[in-house]
Coordinates of C-alpha atoms in Angstrom, one line a residue:
M17 CA 117.5 -50.0 102.6
S18 CA 114.0 -48.6 103.4
R19 CA 113.7 -45.6 105.7
L20 CA 112.1 -47.7 108.4
A21 CA 115.1 -50.0 108.4
L22 CA 117.3 -47.0 109.1
L23 CA 115.0 -45.9 111.8
A24 CA 114.9 -49.4 113.3
A25 CA 118.7 -49.5 113.3
A26 CA 118.7 -46.2 115.2
A27 CA 116.3 -47.7 117.8
L28 CA 113.9 -44.7 118.0
T29 CA 112.2 -44.2 121.4
G30 CA 109.5 -42.2 123.0
A31 CA 106.6 -41.9 120.5
L32 CA 103.7 -41.9 122.9
L33 CA 101.5 -38.8 122.9
P34 CA 101.6 -36.7 126.0
A35 CA 98.2 -36.3 127.7
A36 CA 98.2 -32.6 126.9
A37 CA 98.1 -33.5 123.2
L38 CA 94.6 -34.9 123.7
A39 CA 93.2 -31.6 125.0
A40 CA 90.3 -30.2 123.2
P41 CA 91.0 -27.4 120.8
A42 CA 88.9 -24.2 120.7
A43 CA 85.5 -24.7 119.1
P44 CA 85.5 -23.6 115.4
A45 CA 83.8 -20.4 114.6
A46 CA 80.4 -20.5 113.0
P47 CA 80.0 -19.8 109.3
P48 CA 78.7 -16.4 108.1
A49 CA 75.1 -15.8 109.1
A50 CA 73.7 -15.9 105.6
T51 CA 75.4 -19.2 104.9
A52 CA 74.4 -20.6 108.3
E53 CA 70.7 -19.7 107.6
R54 CA 70.7 -21.6 104.3
L55 CA 72.8 -24.5 105.4
P56 CA 69.8 -26.7 106.7
A57 CA 68.0 -26.2 103.4
M58 CA 71.1 -27.1 101.4
K59 CA 71.8 -30.2 103.5
A60 CA 68.2 -31.3 103.0
E61 CA 68.7 -30.8 99.2
L62 CA 71.9 -32.9 99.4
A63 CA 70.1 -35.7 101.2
A64 CA 67.3 -35.7 98.7
S65 CA 69.8 -35.7 95.9
V66 CA 71.6 -38.8 97.3
D67 CA 68.2 -40.5 97.7
Q68 CA 67.5 -39.8 94.0
R69 CA 70.7 -41.6 93.1
R70 CA 69.9 -44.7 95.2
K71 CA 69.7 -46.8 92.0
L72 CA 73.2 -45.7 90.9
G73 CA 74.5 -46.6 94.4
Q74 CA 73.0 -50.1 94.1
E75 CA 74.6 -50.6 90.7
I76 CA 78.0 -49.5 91.9
V77 CA 77.8 -51.7 95.0
D78 CA 76.7 -54.8 93.0
S79 CA 79.1 -54.2 90.1
V80 CA 82.2 -53.9 92.3
F81 CA 81.0 -56.9 94.4
S82 CA 80.8 -59.0 91.2
F83 CA 84.3 -58.2 90.2
G84 CA 85.8 -59.5 93.5
E85 CA 89.3 -58.4 92.6
L86 CA 92.4 -58.7 94.8
G87 CA 94.8 -55.9 95.6
F88 CA 96.9 -54.5 92.8
Q89 CA 94.6 -56.4 90.3
E90 CA 91.5 -54.2 90.7
V91 CA 91.4 -53.7 86.9
E92 CA 87.7 -54.1 86.2
T93 CA 86.9 -52.2 89.4
S94 CA 88.9 -49.2 88.5
K95 CA 87.8 -49.2 84.9
Y96 CA 84.2 -49.2 86.0
L97 CA 84.5 -46.6 88.7
T98 CA 86.5 -44.1 86.5
G99 CA 84.0 -44.7 83.7
V100 CA 81.1 -43.6 86.0
L101 CA 83.0 -40.6 87.2
E102 CA 84.1 -39.5 83.7
K103 CA 80.5 -39.8 82.5
N104 CA 79.5 -37.4 85.2
G105 CA 82.1 -34.7 84.3
F106 CA 85.1 -35.7 86.5
T107 CA 88.6 -35.5 85.1
V108 CA 90.4 -38.8 85.7
K109 CA 94.1 -39.3 86.0
R110 CA 95.2 -43.0 86.0
G111 CA 98.2 -44.8 87.3
V112 CA 98.9 -42.4 90.2
G113 CA 101.5 -43.3 92.8
G114 CA 103.0 -46.0 90.4
L115 CA 99.8 -48.0 90.9
P116 CA 98.3 -49.3 87.6
T117 CA 94.9 -49.4 89.3
G118 CA 95.3 -46.1 91.1
W119 CA 93.6 -43.0 89.9
T120 CA 92.2 -39.6 90.9
A121 CA 88.9 -38.1 89.6
T122 CA 88.6 -34.3 90.0
W123 CA 85.8 -31.8 89.6
G124 CA 85.5 -28.2 90.5
S125 CA 88.0 -25.3 90.8
G126 CA 89.8 -23.4 93.5
G127 CA 89.8 -24.1 97.2
P128 CA 89.1 -25.7 99.4
V129 CA 90.2 -29.1 98.0
I130 CA 88.5 -32.0 99.6
A131 CA 89.6 -35.6 98.8
L132 CA 87.1 -38.5 99.2
G133 CA 88.7 -42.0 99.4
S134 CA 87.7 -45.6 100.1
D135 CA 89.3 -49.0 99.5
I136 CA 88.4 -51.3 96.6
D137 CA 90.2 -54.6 96.9
G138 CA 88.8 -58.0 98.0
L139 CA 90.1 -61.0 99.9
P140 CA 91.4 -64.4 98.9
K141 CA 89.0 -67.4 99.0
A142 CA 86.1 -65.1 100.0
S143 CA 83.8 -65.8 97.1
Q144 CA 80.2 -66.0 98.3
K145 CA 76.8 -65.7 96.8
P146 CA 75.1 -62.7 98.4
G147 CA 71.7 -62.8 99.9
V148 CA 71.9 -66.4 101.1
A149 CA 72.6 -67.2 104.7
H150 CA 74.8 -70.3 104.1
R151 CA 78.2 -71.0 102.6
E152 CA 77.8 -71.0 98.8
P153 CA 80.8 -69.6 96.8
L154 CA 80.1 -68.2 93.4
V155 CA 83.4 -69.7 92.3
P156 CA 85.0 -72.2 94.7
G157 CA 88.4 -71.0 95.9
A158 CA 88.1 -67.6 94.2
P159 CA 88.5 -64.2 95.9
G160 CA 85.6 -62.0 96.9
H161 CA 84.5 -59.1 99.1
G162 CA 84.7 -60.7 102.5
E163 CA 85.1 -57.3 104.1
G164 CA 82.9 -55.1 102.0
H165 CA 85.3 -52.9 100.1
N166 CA 82.9 -53.0 97.2
S167 CA 80.7 -50.4 98.9
G168 CA 82.8 -47.4 99.9
Q169 CA 83.3 -45.9 96.5
A170 CA 79.5 -45.9 96.1
V171 CA 79.2 -43.8 99.3
N172 CA 81.7 -41.2 97.9
I173 CA 80.3 -41.1 94.4
L174 CA 76.8 -40.5 95.5
A175 CA 78.0 -37.7 97.8
A176 CA 80.2 -36.2 95.2
L177 CA 77.5 -36.1 92.5
A178 CA 75.0 -34.5 94.9
L179 CA 77.7 -31.9 95.9
K180 CA 78.5 -31.2 92.3
D181 CA 74.9 -30.3 91.5
L182 CA 74.6 -28.1 94.6
M183 CA 77.9 -26.4 94.1
Q184 CA 76.9 -25.5 90.5
K185 CA 73.5 -24.3 91.6
E186 CA 74.7 -22.2 94.5
H187 CA 78.0 -21.1 93.0
I188 CA 80.0 -22.7 95.8
P189 CA 83.8 -22.8 95.0
G190 CA 85.9 -25.8 95.8
T191 CA 87.4 -28.9 94.3
L192 CA 86.4 -32.5 94.9
V193 CA 89.0 -35.3 94.4
L194 CA 88.0 -38.9 94.5
W195 CA 90.6 -41.7 94.9
P196 CA 90.7 -45.4 95.6
G197 CA 92.6 -47.3 98.3
V198 CA 94.5 -49.8 96.2
A199 CA 95.7 -53.1 97.8
E200 CA 94.6 -52.0 101.2
E201 CA 94.4 -55.6 102.4
L202 CA 98.2 -55.7 101.7
V203 CA 98.6 -52.2 103.2
A204 CA 100.6 -51.5 100.1
G205 CA 99.2 -48.6 98.3
K206 CA 98.5 -45.3 100.1
A207 CA 102.1 -44.7 101.3
F208 CA 103.2 -44.7 97.7
M209 CA 100.5 -42.2 96.8
I210 CA 101.7 -39.9 99.5
R211 CA 105.4 -40.3 98.5
D212 CA 104.5 -39.4 95.0
G213 CA 102.5 -36.3 95.9
V214 CA 99.0 -37.4 95.0
F215 CA 97.6 -35.4 98.0
K216 CA 99.6 -32.3 97.4
G217 CA 97.3 -29.2 97.7
V218 CA 94.5 -31.2 99.4
D219 CA 93.0 -29.4 102.4
A220 CA 91.3 -32.4 104.1
V221 CA 90.5 -36.0 103.5
V222 CA 87.2 -37.8 104.1
F223 CA 87.7 -41.5 104.2
T224 CA 84.8 -44.1 104.2
H225 CA 85.0 -47.6 105.5
V226 CA 82.3 -50.3 105.7
G227 CA 81.1 -51.4 109.1
D228 CA 77.9 -52.3 110.9
N229 CA 76.9 -48.9 112.3
L230 CA 77.0 -45.2 111.5
E231 CA 79.9 -43.6 113.4
T232 CA 83.1 -41.7 113.5
A233 CA 86.0 -41.0 115.9
W234 CA 88.9 -38.7 116.6
G235 CA 92.4 -39.0 118.0
P236 CA 94.5 -42.2 118.1
Y237 CA 92.2 -44.9 116.7
K238 CA 91.8 -48.5 117.8
G239 CA 94.2 -50.8 116.0
S240 CA 97.8 -50.7 114.9
G241 CA 100.3 -49.5 112.4
L242 CA 102.6 -52.0 110.7
V243 CA 105.4 -52.8 108.3
S244 CA 104.8 -55.6 105.8
V245 CA 108.1 -57.3 104.7
K246 CA 109.2 -60.4 102.9
Y247 CA 112.3 -62.3 104.1
S248 CA 113.8 -64.4 101.3
F249 CA 116.3 -67.1 102.3
H250 CA 118.8 -68.3 99.7
G251 CA 120.6 -71.7 100.0
E252 CA 121.6 -74.5 97.6
S253 CA 119.7 -77.4 96.2
A254 CA 120.7 -81.1 96.5
H255 CA 119.1 -84.5 96.4
A256 CA 117.2 -84.7 99.7
A257 CA 117.9 -88.4 100.1
G258 CA 121.0 -89.0 98.1
A259 CA 123.2 -86.1 99.3
P260 CA 121.4 -83.8 101.7
W261 CA 124.7 -82.8 103.2
L262 CA 125.5 -81.0 100.0
G263 CA 122.4 -78.8 100.3
R264 CA 121.7 -75.7 102.3
S265 CA 117.9 -75.5 103.0
A266 CA 116.4 -72.1 102.5
L267 CA 113.2 -73.5 104.0
D268 CA 115.1 -74.3 107.2
G269 CA 116.0 -70.6 107.4
A270 CA 112.4 -69.5 106.9
M271 CA 111.1 -71.9 109.5
L272 CA 113.9 -71.0 112.0
M273 CA 112.9 -67.3 111.6
G274 CA 109.3 -68.2 112.3
M275 CA 110.2 -70.2 115.4
G276 CA 112.6 -67.5 116.6
W277 CA 109.9 -64.8 116.3
D278 CA 107.4 -67.0 118.1
M279 CA 109.9 -67.4 121.0
R280 CA 110.4 -63.6 121.1
R281 CA 106.7 -62.8 121.3
E282 CA 106.6 -63.4 125.0
H283 CA 109.0 -60.5 125.5
L284 CA 107.2 -58.0 123.3
R285 CA 104.6 -55.5 124.5
P286 CA 101.0 -56.8 124.6
Q287 CA 100.1 -54.0 122.1
Q288 CA 102.0 -55.8 119.4
R289 CA 100.3 -58.0 116.7
S290 CA 102.4 -60.0 114.3
H291 CA 101.7 -62.8 111.9
Y292 CA 103.4 -64.6 109.0
V293 CA 102.9 -67.0 106.1
I294 CA 105.5 -69.0 104.2
T295 CA 104.8 -68.0 100.6
D296 CA 107.5 -70.2 99.1
G297 CA 108.7 -73.3 100.8
G298 CA 110.3 -75.2 98.0
D299 CA 109.1 -77.2 95.0
Q300 CA 109.0 -80.9 96.1
P301 CA 110.2 -82.9 99.1
N302 CA 113.1 -84.7 97.4
V303 CA 114.9 -81.5 96.5
V304 CA 116.5 -79.4 99.3
P305 CA 114.8 -76.0 98.8
P306 CA 117.3 -73.5 97.5
E307 CA 114.8 -70.6 97.9
A308 CA 112.2 -69.9 100.5
T309 CA 110.2 -66.8 101.6
I310 CA 108.4 -65.9 104.8
W311 CA 106.1 -62.8 104.8
F312 CA 105.6 -60.9 108.0
F313 CA 103.2 -58.2 109.1
V314 CA 104.8 -56.6 112.2
R315 CA 102.2 -54.4 114.0
E316 CA 102.5 -52.0 116.9
T317 CA 100.6 -48.9 118.1
D318 CA 103.2 -46.1 117.5
F319 CA 106.0 -45.4 115.1
S320 CA 108.9 -46.1 117.4
H321 CA 107.7 -49.5 118.6
I322 CA 107.0 -50.5 115.0
A323 CA 110.6 -49.6 114.2
Q324 CA 111.9 -51.5 117.2
N325 CA 110.0 -54.7 116.4
Y326 CA 111.1 -54.5 112.8
A327 CA 114.7 -54.2 113.9
T328 CA 114.1 -57.3 116.1
A329 CA 112.7 -59.2 113.1
N330 CA 115.7 -58.3 111.1
T331 CA 118.0 -59.6 113.8
I332 CA 116.1 -62.9 114.0
A333 CA 116.3 -63.2 110.2
E334 CA 120.0 -62.8 110.2
A335 CA 120.4 -65.3 113.0
A336 CA 118.2 -67.8 111.2
A337 CA 120.3 -67.5 108.1
K338 CA 123.5 -68.2 110.1
M339 CA 121.9 -71.2 111.8
S340 CA 120.8 -72.7 108.4
N341 CA 124.0 -71.7 106.5
T342 CA 122.0 -69.6 104.1
T343 CA 121.7 -65.9 103.3
V344 CA 118.7 -63.7 103.6
T345 CA 117.4 -60.6 101.9
R346 CA 114.3 -58.5 102.7
Q347 CA 111.8 -56.5 100.7
V348 CA 109.3 -54.0 102.2
I349 CA 105.9 -54.7 100.6
G350 CA 103.9 -51.9 102.3
S351 CA 103.2 -50.1 105.5
A352 CA 100.6 -48.4 107.5
A353 CA 101.0 -45.7 110.1
P354 CA 98.9 -45.8 113.2
R355 CA 95.6 -44.0 112.5
Y356 CA 94.9 -40.6 114.0
F357 CA 91.7 -38.7 113.1
N358 CA 91.0 -35.1 113.3
K359 CA 88.8 -33.9 116.1
P360 CA 87.1 -30.8 114.6
L361 CA 86.3 -32.7 111.4
A362 CA 85.0 -35.7 113.5
E363 CA 82.7 -33.3 115.4
L364 CA 81.4 -31.9 112.1
M365 CA 80.7 -35.4 110.8
D366 CA 79.1 -36.6 114.0
A367 CA 76.6 -33.8 113.9
N368 CA 75.6 -34.9 110.4
I369 CA 75.5 -38.5 111.6
R370 CA 72.9 -37.5 114.2
Q371 CA 70.9 -35.7 111.5
V372 CA 70.9 -38.6 109.0
G373 CA 70.5 -41.5 111.4
L374 CA 70.6 -45.2 110.7
P375 CA 68.5 -46.7 108.0
T376 CA 65.1 -47.9 109.0
W377 CA 65.7 -51.6 108.5
T378 CA 63.0 -53.7 107.0
A379 CA 61.7 -56.9 108.6
D380 CA 63.4 -58.9 105.8
E381 CA 66.7 -57.1 106.4
Q382 CA 66.6 -57.8 110.1
A383 CA 65.6 -61.5 109.6
F384 CA 68.4 -62.0 107.1
A385 CA 71.0 -60.4 109.5
K386 CA 69.9 -62.8 112.3
A387 CA 70.0 -65.8 110.0
V388 CA 73.6 -64.9 109.0
Q389 CA 74.5 -64.5 112.7
R390 CA 72.9 -67.8 113.4
T391 CA 74.9 -69.5 110.6
I392 CA 78.2 -68.8 112.5
H393 CA 76.6 -69.2 116.0
A394 CA 77.1 -65.5 116.8
K395 CA 74.8 -63.4 119.0
E396 CA 71.5 -63.0 117.1
D397 CA 70.6 -59.4 117.7
G398 CA 70.3 -58.3 114.0
L399 CA 71.2 -55.0 112.6
A400 CA 72.1 -52.0 114.6
T401 CA 69.3 -49.7 115.7
Q402 CA 71.2 -47.4 118.0
M403 CA 74.2 -45.3 117.1
P404 CA 77.3 -45.0 119.4
P405 CA 78.4 -41.6 120.6
L406 CA 81.3 -39.8 119.0
A407 CA 84.4 -41.9 120.0
G408 CA 87.5 -40.2 121.5
P409 CA 91.1 -41.3 121.6
N410 CA 91.7 -45.0 122.1
V411 CA 93.7 -45.2 125.3
D412 CA 93.5 -49.0 125.9
P413 CA 97.0 -49.8 127.4
A414 CA 96.8 -53.3 125.9
G415 CA 95.4 -52.0 122.6
G416 CA 96.3 -53.2 119.2
G417 CA 94.5 -54.8 116.3
G418 CA 93.9 -54.2 112.6
S419 CA 95.6 -51.7 110.4
D420 CA 94.7 -49.5 107.5
D421 CA 97.2 -47.5 105.4
V422 CA 94.8 -44.5 105.6
G423 CA 96.9 -43.9 108.8
D424 CA 99.7 -42.6 106.5
I425 CA 97.2 -40.0 105.1
S426 CA 96.0 -39.1 108.6
W427 CA 99.5 -38.1 109.5
T428 CA 99.9 -36.0 106.3
L429 CA 96.9 -33.8 106.4
P430 CA 93.6 -33.5 108.4
T431 CA 91.6 -36.7 107.9
V432 CA 88.2 -38.0 109.2
M433 CA 86.8 -41.4 108.7
L434 CA 83.1 -42.4 108.4
V435 CA 82.1 -46.0 109.2
Y436 CA 78.7 -46.7 107.5
P437 CA 76.4 -49.7 108.1
S438 CA 76.5 -52.1 105.1
N439 CA 77.6 -55.2 107.0
I440 CA 76.1 -57.3 109.8
P441 CA 77.2 -57.1 113.5
N442 CA 79.0 -59.9 115.3
L443 CA 80.8 -61.3 112.2
P444 CA 84.5 -62.3 112.2
G445 CA 85.7 -59.9 109.4
H446 CA 87.9 -61.0 106.5
N447 CA 85.6 -63.9 106.0
W448 CA 83.2 -65.2 103.4
V449 CA 80.3 -64.7 105.8
N450 CA 80.9 -60.9 105.7
A451 CA 80.2 -61.0 102.0
M452 CA 76.7 -62.3 102.5
S453 CA 75.1 -58.8 102.9
M454 CA 77.4 -56.9 100.6
A455 CA 75.2 -57.0 97.5
T456 CA 71.8 -56.9 99.2
P457 CA 69.4 -54.1 100.3
I458 CA 71.3 -54.0 103.6
A459 CA 74.5 -52.7 101.8
H460 CA 72.4 -50.5 99.5
D461 CA 70.7 -48.8 102.4
G462 CA 73.9 -48.3 104.3
V463 CA 75.6 -46.7 101.3
V464 CA 72.8 -44.2 101.0
A465 CA 73.0 -43.2 104.6
G466 CA 76.8 -42.9 104.4
G467 CA 76.5 -40.8 101.2
K468 CA 74.3 -38.3 102.9
V469 CA 76.7 -37.9 105.9
V470 CA 79.7 -37.4 103.6
A471 CA 77.9 -34.9 101.4
M472 CA 76.8 -32.8 104.4
T473 CA 80.2 -32.9 106.0
V474 CA 82.0 -31.8 102.9
L475 CA 79.4 -29.0 102.5
D476 CA 80.3 -27.8 106.0
M477 CA 84.0 -27.7 104.9
L478 CA 83.2 -25.9 101.7
T479 CA 81.0 -23.2 103.3
N480 CA 82.7 -22.6 106.6
P481 CA 86.4 -21.6 106.3
A482 CA 86.7 -21.5 110.1
A483 CA 85.9 -25.2 110.3
L484 CA 88.8 -26.1 108.0
D485 CA 91.0 -23.6 109.9
A486 CA 90.2 -25.4 113.2
A487 CA 91.0 -28.8 111.6
K488 CA 94.3 -27.5 110.4
S489 CA 95.1 -26.0 113.8
F490 CA 94.3 -29.3 115.5
F491 CA 96.5 -31.1 113.0
R492 CA 99.4 -28.7 113.5
D493 CA 99.2 -27.7 117.2
V494 CA 97.9 -31.0 118.7
Q495 CA 98.3 -34.0 116.6
T496 CA 101.8 -33.2 115.1
K497 CA 103.1 -31.0 117.9
D498 CA 105.2 -33.7 119.4
E499 CA 105.0 -36.6 117.0
H500 CA 105.4 -36.5 113.2
Y501 CA 104.8 -38.8 110.3
V502 CA 107.5 -41.4 109.8
P503 CA 107.4 -42.8 106.3
M504 CA 108.0 -46.6 106.4
I505 CA 108.9 -46.9 102.7
G506 CA 112.1 -45.6 101.2
P507 CA 112.8 -43.9 97.9
D508 CA 113.9 -47.2 96.3
D509 CA 110.8 -49.2 97.5
K510 CA 108.3 -49.9 94.7
P511 CA 104.7 -51.0 94.8
Q512 CA 104.6 -54.8 94.3
I513 CA 102.1 -54.7 91.5
Q514 CA 102.8 -58.3 90.5
L515 CA 101.2 -59.6 93.7
N516 CA 97.9 -61.5 93.3
A517 CA 98.3 -61.6 89.5
D518 CA 98.6 -65.4 89.4
I519 CA 95.5 -65.8 91.6
M520 CA 93.4 -63.6 89.4
A521 CA 94.7 -65.2 86.2
K522 CA 93.6 -68.5 87.6
Y523 CA 90.1 -67.5 88.7
R524 CA 89.1 -64.5 86.6
P525 CA 87.9 -66.5 83.6
E526 CA 85.3 -68.2 85.7
M527 CA 84.5 -65.1 87.8
R528 CA 83.9 -63.1 84.6
K529 CA 80.8 -65.3 84.0
Y530 CA 79.3 -63.7 87.1
Y531 CA 79.9 -60.0 86.4
Y532 CA 76.8 -58.0 87.0
D533 CA 75.0 -56.6 84.0
P534 CA 72.7 -53.7 85.2
K535 CA 71.3 -53.3 81.7
K536 CA 69.7 -56.7 81.9
Y537 CA 69.0 -57.1 85.6
K538 CA 67.5 -54.8 88.2
T539 CA 69.9 -56.1 90.9
Y540 CA 72.7 -58.6 91.2
L541 CA 70.4 -60.8 93.3
D542 CA 68.0 -60.9 90.3
Q543 CA 70.9 -61.8 88.0
L544 CA 71.9 -64.7 90.3
G545 CA 68.3 -65.9 90.8
V546 CA 68.5 -65.3 94.6
K547 CA 65.1 -64.7 96.2
W548 CA 65.6 -62.1 98.9
P549 CA 66.0 -63.0 101.6
T550 CA 67.1 -66.7 101.5
F551 CA 67.7 -68.4 104.8

């Protein structure tokens, strides 16, 4: 049984943060005067260094976009990214956390140790030709980057290479560790990395995620945590017309569980989000299904309510099995803790965001963004030209929403997240339309801006010990003073690395024809014959 199941059975209560926990900590001390005087010049050098690597950023973004791989099957993506990093002097360790496509890439020596992470997986049925503002899949039915996870590693690699050059030149001690978010769309990777000690010895994490603006936040973040679990019902087959009374339908059990959960929704807190799909409903109608599986994401905004709702789902599953005269087993696929980001680190990052600013979008970029928005009848206001202020704790009493398993990391050590502008505002997310910009100049410009912010923020951490001390104090004395990380996977749970293998086996041969070749083509748009921009 997973640890979350034990917690659910115990019916934990009282995980809301007290108001005092959101109080501002003391401001971090300034770095030594000599370092402080040189910091602006060093940051300017970092920004120039990132700019000089703009071509590499474009190649990374376009290459990973062209692979379009689903979670746990990011084989070409990881091979490519680790190859880039090894070529630039990083030491790569593969297969971390029991994840075949997981890895770490390390450079430097001594402390502090700063880890830079970003997700790498795509989404089912999101194949889309970039740079055209209408539906045109590269491979019909195939997966693709309908969120934009093809871009985050480019942000971190540009930042890390610029930092590496500066650290060598200025004799700045410290260690950089790059890592990928494997199978984030399944929220099924990072908790296993934590459990297996991948982040042991790391002082702070900088996480990057694609968005449509340049921003960061601190405190409890908008969205939810979750547990992802499959319920498998087991019955007995029979001829569905000749002797149905001799069968016990596992599909009946799965459907009864779905109906039971839907009836229970009315009596759950408005913060909850939950959804399910039937992944196995039988083979053919004239055979009573002996096996059926229903896959749930159960989301809530804090550890105790996730556990309570998971316990409710388990009860409904057992009841559905009794009603259908079947049995049921369950398997935890993955989990995500509610996200909570570090205030001192967010303040450092926000200062650098103000210094870097949004890209100066071209007329073509703005026209394309408006054409994409028009395609789905969204508000046609183009790309962002104003940055939001630093966001504080999400205190919406009816909050809830998406999840990211970086939440588990954020409860393990001080973590800050940068959202960078490589996508287009007003889009639905997790949709083929979000892929339209993700191998175009919009994505390339956003990655460069994000790389500058990450490089500058890490430099602040490397050169100002007081800043990291403040981050650790906030983590210890504010964030985890009254609430602590609750792992939602147990010691016997394993990464479900077989997931998506059949989908990739079906589509990869055709997708391979569209892999980007930067030796032959300046950009992926050039390779595809797309005139930029195409409306």
